[in-house]
Amino acid sequence: MRALIAALCALVLAACGNIPGVPDHTYFRMAEPQPLPVSKAQVFNTPIVVNLFAADGLYADRALIYALDPAGSELRQYHYQLWTDPPTRSLQRRLLIVLRDAAVAPLVTDELAASQAALRISGSILRFERVPSVDGGFLASVVVRIRVDRPDGTPQLDEIYHADVVAADKGLGATAVALSRAVDQAFAEFHADLLQSEVHEHAR
């Protein structure tokens, strides 16, 4: 009897492992970042620290998010389509890379002792989703808030950046690329504001 029960359990488990129609998980990477203009001369004398981005609710997860309407008033998550890394981590690394390659400071890092003087960048993801457009296609909509604090802890810059990019087609791969490009546009605007804020600092 025990052998019969064990055999039945094995059959049930084997059947569960071969349920037809259950999709595999698909993982998406962000596209390679578009570079920022390289500074001819170093803009900042202090290191720059890029902190992990913050996000609330759906935006803190790895699942791709889509809106049910062009206004983005109703959102849902895909169950089997995920980012390889949480967007909070991906955006941190992306901003770190493009600022480092733009040669704006002697050091751009994600970790530095709190006692060491540095400009510290903090970001929050406010929107990061696929949105249907009125013409039947899809947009990638990104909204981020980015704040820069001086070495003494006072704010030097605190702005919200919004970018929408049309996806090349209806596939989720095209949406992942469009979201990457939307982030690049937001970071390009932030980079320009960051350089301008430093000009204002020297004029104080």
Tab-separated table of C-alpha atoms in Angstrom:
chain	number	residue	atom	x	y	z
A	1	MET	CA	0.000	0.000	0.000
A	2	ARG	CA	2.805	2.422	0.875
A	3	ALA	CA	4.511	1.646	-2.417
A	4	LEU	CA	1.246	2.301	-4.272
A	5	ILE	CA	0.757	5.663	-2.530
A	6	ALA	CA	4.352	6.651	-3.274
A	7	ALA	CA	3.891	5.731	-6.931
A	8	LEU	CA	0.671	7.778	-7.146
A	9	CYS	CA	2.368	10.787	-5.549
A	10	ALA	CA	5.214	10.526	-8.038
A	11	LEU	CA	2.733	10.469	-10.914
A	12	VAL	CA	0.913	13.531	-9.559
A	13	LEU	CA	4.168	15.463	-9.160
A	14	ALA	CA	5.281	14.494	-12.643
A	15	ALA	CA	1.961	15.653	-14.064
A	16	CYS	CA	2.223	18.982	-12.240
A	17	GLY	CA	5.628	19.540	-13.789
A	18	ASN	CA	4.219	19.123	-17.282
A	19	ILE	CA	1.038	21.190	-17.179
A	20	PRO	CA	0.478	22.451	-20.720
A	21	GLY	CA	-0.088	26.141	-21.324
A	22	VAL	CA	2.007	27.484	-18.418
A	23	PRO	CA	4.365	30.079	-19.958
A	24	ASP	CA	8.034	30.362	-19.139
A	25	HIS	CA	9.366	33.474	-17.447
A	26	THR	CA	10.979	35.968	-19.828
A	27	TYR	CA	13.656	38.326	-18.540
A	28	PHE	CA	14.505	41.698	-20.090
A	29	ARG	CA	17.677	43.725	-19.816
A	30	MET	CA	17.752	47.459	-20.362
A	31	ALA	CA	19.428	48.514	-23.596
A	32	GLU	CA	22.976	49.885	-23.450
A	33	PRO	CA	22.879	53.486	-22.197
A	34	GLN	CA	23.341	56.373	-24.585
A	35	PRO	CA	26.412	58.377	-23.515
A	36	LEU	CA	26.281	61.889	-22.156
A	37	PRO	CA	28.499	64.663	-23.527
A	38	VAL	CA	32.007	64.300	-22.140
A	39	SER	CA	33.219	67.301	-20.150
A	40	LYS	CA	36.413	68.840	-21.531
A	41	ALA	CA	37.400	69.850	-18.010
A	42	GLN	CA	36.431	68.268	-14.722
A	43	VAL	CA	33.295	70.013	-13.461
A	44	PHE	CA	33.270	68.895	-9.816
A	45	ASN	CA	36.202	68.694	-7.432
A	46	THR	CA	34.458	66.364	-4.993
A	47	PRO	CA	33.388	62.755	-5.619
A	48	ILE	CA	29.826	61.971	-6.664
A	49	VAL	CA	27.861	59.205	-4.952
A	50	VAL	CA	24.858	57.760	-6.779
A	51	ASN	CA	22.524	56.132	-4.272
A	52	LEU	CA	20.085	53.315	-4.948
A	53	PHE	CA	16.895	54.691	-6.477
A	54	ALA	CA	13.738	54.506	-4.400
A	55	ALA	CA	10.338	53.284	-5.583
A	56	ASP	CA	6.973	52.574	-4.029
A	57	GLY	CA	4.397	49.902	-4.774
A	58	LEU	CA	4.522	48.302	-8.217
A	59	TYR	CA	7.674	50.144	-9.256
A	60	ALA	CA	9.724	48.408	-6.573
A	61	ASP	CA	9.182	44.994	-8.222
A	62	ARG	CA	10.948	43.360	-11.169
A	63	ALA	CA	7.760	42.740	-13.142
A	64	LEU	CA	7.136	44.913	-16.205
A	65	ILE	CA	4.204	47.255	-15.661
A	66	TYR	CA	1.584	48.267	-18.202
A	67	ALA	CA	-1.253	50.787	-18.219
A	68	LEU	CA	-4.746	49.906	-19.391
A	69	ASP	CA	-5.456	53.397	-20.709
A	70	PRO	CA	-3.440	56.231	-22.293
A	71	ALA	CA	-3.782	58.332	-19.149
A	72	GLY	CA	-2.133	55.593	-17.099
A	73	SER	CA	-4.869	55.685	-14.470
A	74	GLU	CA	-5.072	51.863	-14.247
A	75	LEU	CA	-1.935	49.750	-13.996
A	76	ARG	CA	-1.177	46.051	-13.999
A	77	GLN	CA	1.895	43.841	-13.763
A	78	TYR	CA	2.888	41.152	-16.218
A	79	HIS	CA	3.172	37.802	-14.432
A	80	TYR	CA	5.912	36.187	-16.515
A	81	GLN	CA	7.773	39.175	-18.010
A	82	LEU	CA	10.413	40.483	-15.636
A	83	TRP	CA	13.471	42.717	-15.590
A	84	THR	CA	16.760	40.950	-14.870
A	85	ASP	CA	17.294	43.436	-12.034
A	86	PRO	CA	14.897	45.711	-10.144
A	87	PRO	CA	14.568	49.098	-11.900
A	88	THR	CA	15.743	50.778	-8.694
A	89	ARG	CA	19.117	49.046	-9.107
A	90	SER	CA	19.260	49.317	-12.903
A	91	LEU	CA	18.696	53.079	-12.906
A	92	GLN	CA	21.305	53.592	-10.194
A	93	ARG	CA	23.929	51.674	-12.178
A	94	ARG	CA	22.937	53.376	-15.423
A	95	LEU	CA	23.275	56.881	-13.978
A	96	LEU	CA	26.580	55.964	-12.345
A	97	ILE	CA	27.986	54.665	-15.645
A	98	VAL	CA	26.965	57.622	-17.785
A	99	LEU	CA	28.185	60.201	-15.248
A	100	ARG	CA	31.489	58.372	-14.867
A	101	ASP	CA	31.956	58.190	-18.636
A	102	ALA	CA	31.088	61.891	-18.936
A	103	ALA	CA	34.138	62.702	-16.751
A	104	VAL	CA	32.331	65.195	-14.542
A	105	ALA	CA	34.113	64.338	-11.262
A	106	PRO	CA	37.306	62.691	-9.982
A	107	LEU	CA	35.215	59.762	-8.757
A	108	VAL	CA	31.668	58.578	-9.421
A	109	THR	CA	30.699	55.666	-7.205
A	110	ASP	CA	27.790	53.983	-5.452
A	111	GLU	CA	29.542	53.692	-2.097
A	112	LEU	CA	31.565	56.127	-0.053
A	113	ALA	CA	31.974	56.694	3.661
A	114	ALA	CA	29.368	59.092	5.022
A	115	SER	CA	32.178	61.099	6.623
A	116	GLN	CA	33.799	61.831	3.248
A	117	ALA	CA	32.744	65.002	1.448
A	118	ALA	CA	30.788	64.255	-1.715
A	119	LEU	CA	27.869	65.281	-3.842
A	120	ARG	CA	25.190	62.685	-3.198
A	121	ILE	CA	22.535	61.887	-5.798
A	122	SER	CA	19.227	60.292	-4.809
A	123	GLY	CA	16.509	59.269	-7.244
A	124	SER	CA	12.901	58.107	-7.019
A	125	ILE	CA	10.962	56.250	-9.719
A	126	LEU	CA	7.506	57.802	-10.108
A	127	ARG	CA	6.507	56.148	-13.404
A	128	PHE	CA	8.134	53.328	-15.377
A	129	GLU	CA	5.576	51.617	-17.587
A	130	ARG	CA	4.206	50.643	-20.996
A	131	VAL	CA	1.269	52.840	-22.029
A	132	PRO	CA	-1.122	52.308	-24.957
A	133	SER	CA	-1.196	55.214	-27.402
A	134	VAL	CA	-4.275	56.488	-29.178
A	135	ASP	CA	-2.983	55.216	-32.547
A	136	GLY	CA	-2.816	51.625	-31.343
A	137	GLY	CA	0.889	51.490	-30.528
A	138	PHE	CA	2.670	51.792	-27.204
A	139	LEU	CA	4.695	54.398	-25.357
A	140	ALA	CA	7.341	53.927	-22.713
A	141	SER	CA	6.623	56.468	-19.978
A	142	VAL	CA	9.255	57.327	-17.372
A	143	VAL	CA	9.087	59.891	-14.575
A	144	VAL	CA	11.920	60.197	-12.066
A	145	ARG	CA	12.697	62.652	-9.335
A	146	ILE	CA	16.404	63.308	-8.817
A	147	ARG	CA	17.937	65.250	-5.955
A	148	VAL	CA	21.550	66.306	-5.470
A	149	ASP	CA	22.823	67.200	-2.008
A	150	ARG	CA	25.951	69.230	-1.365
A	151	PRO	CA	28.681	67.879	0.944
A	152	ASP	CA	27.085	69.822	3.823
A	153	GLY	CA	23.752	68.039	3.221
A	154	THR	CA	21.845	70.982	1.755
A	155	PRO	CA	20.071	70.459	-1.583
A	156	GLN	CA	21.773	71.719	-4.733
A	157	LEU	CA	19.220	70.335	-7.200
A	158	ASP	CA	15.805	68.709	-6.866
A	159	GLU	CA	13.822	68.206	-10.068
A	160	ILE	CA	11.329	65.852	-11.726
A	161	TYR	CA	12.089	64.538	-15.210
A	162	HIS	CA	9.490	63.053	-17.574
A	163	ALA	CA	10.156	61.325	-20.894
A	164	ASP	CA	7.908	59.374	-23.272
A	165	VAL	CA	9.361	57.278	-26.090
A	166	VAL	CA	7.371	55.457	-28.773
A	167	ALA	CA	8.073	51.707	-28.900
A	168	ALA	CA	9.196	50.425	-32.307
A	169	ASP	CA	6.530	47.717	-32.311
A	170	LYS	CA	4.014	46.012	-30.031
A	171	GLY	CA	6.489	43.481	-28.627
A	172	LEU	CA	7.690	43.741	-25.051
A	173	GLY	CA	11.283	43.722	-26.268
A	174	ALA	CA	10.617	46.991	-28.085
A	175	THR	CA	9.020	48.377	-24.923
A	176	ALA	CA	12.124	47.469	-22.897
A	177	VAL	CA	14.288	49.370	-25.397
A	178	ALA	CA	11.907	52.342	-25.375
A	179	LEU	CA	11.948	52.462	-21.566
A	180	SER	CA	15.749	52.469	-21.701
A	181	ARG	CA	15.722	55.394	-24.132
A	182	ALA	CA	13.203	57.281	-22.006
A	183	VAL	CA	15.509	56.892	-19.009
A	184	ASP	CA	18.409	58.150	-21.150
A	185	GLN	CA	16.414	61.253	-22.094
A	186	ALA	CA	15.604	61.942	-18.440
A	187	PHE	CA	19.245	61.484	-17.454
A	188	ALA	CA	20.402	63.791	-20.267
A	189	GLU	CA	18.121	66.540	-18.928
A	190	PHE	CA	19.362	65.894	-15.403
A	191	HIS	CA	22.994	66.034	-16.571
A	192	ALA	CA	22.415	69.443	-18.159
A	193	ASP	CA	20.730	70.717	-14.991
A	194	LEU	CA	23.532	69.303	-12.851
A	195	LEU	CA	26.200	71.160	-14.814
A	196	GLN	CA	24.150	74.357	-14.737
A	197	SER	CA	23.618	74.048	-10.992
A	198	GLU	CA	27.388	73.910	-10.516
A	199	VAL	CA	27.779	77.106	-12.547
A	200	HIS	CA	25.306	78.750	-10.166
A	201	GLU	CA	27.253	77.374	-7.200
A	202	HIS	CA	30.428	79.134	-8.354
A	203	ALA	CA	28.455	82.336	-8.894
A	204	ARG	CA	27.178	82.391	-5.293
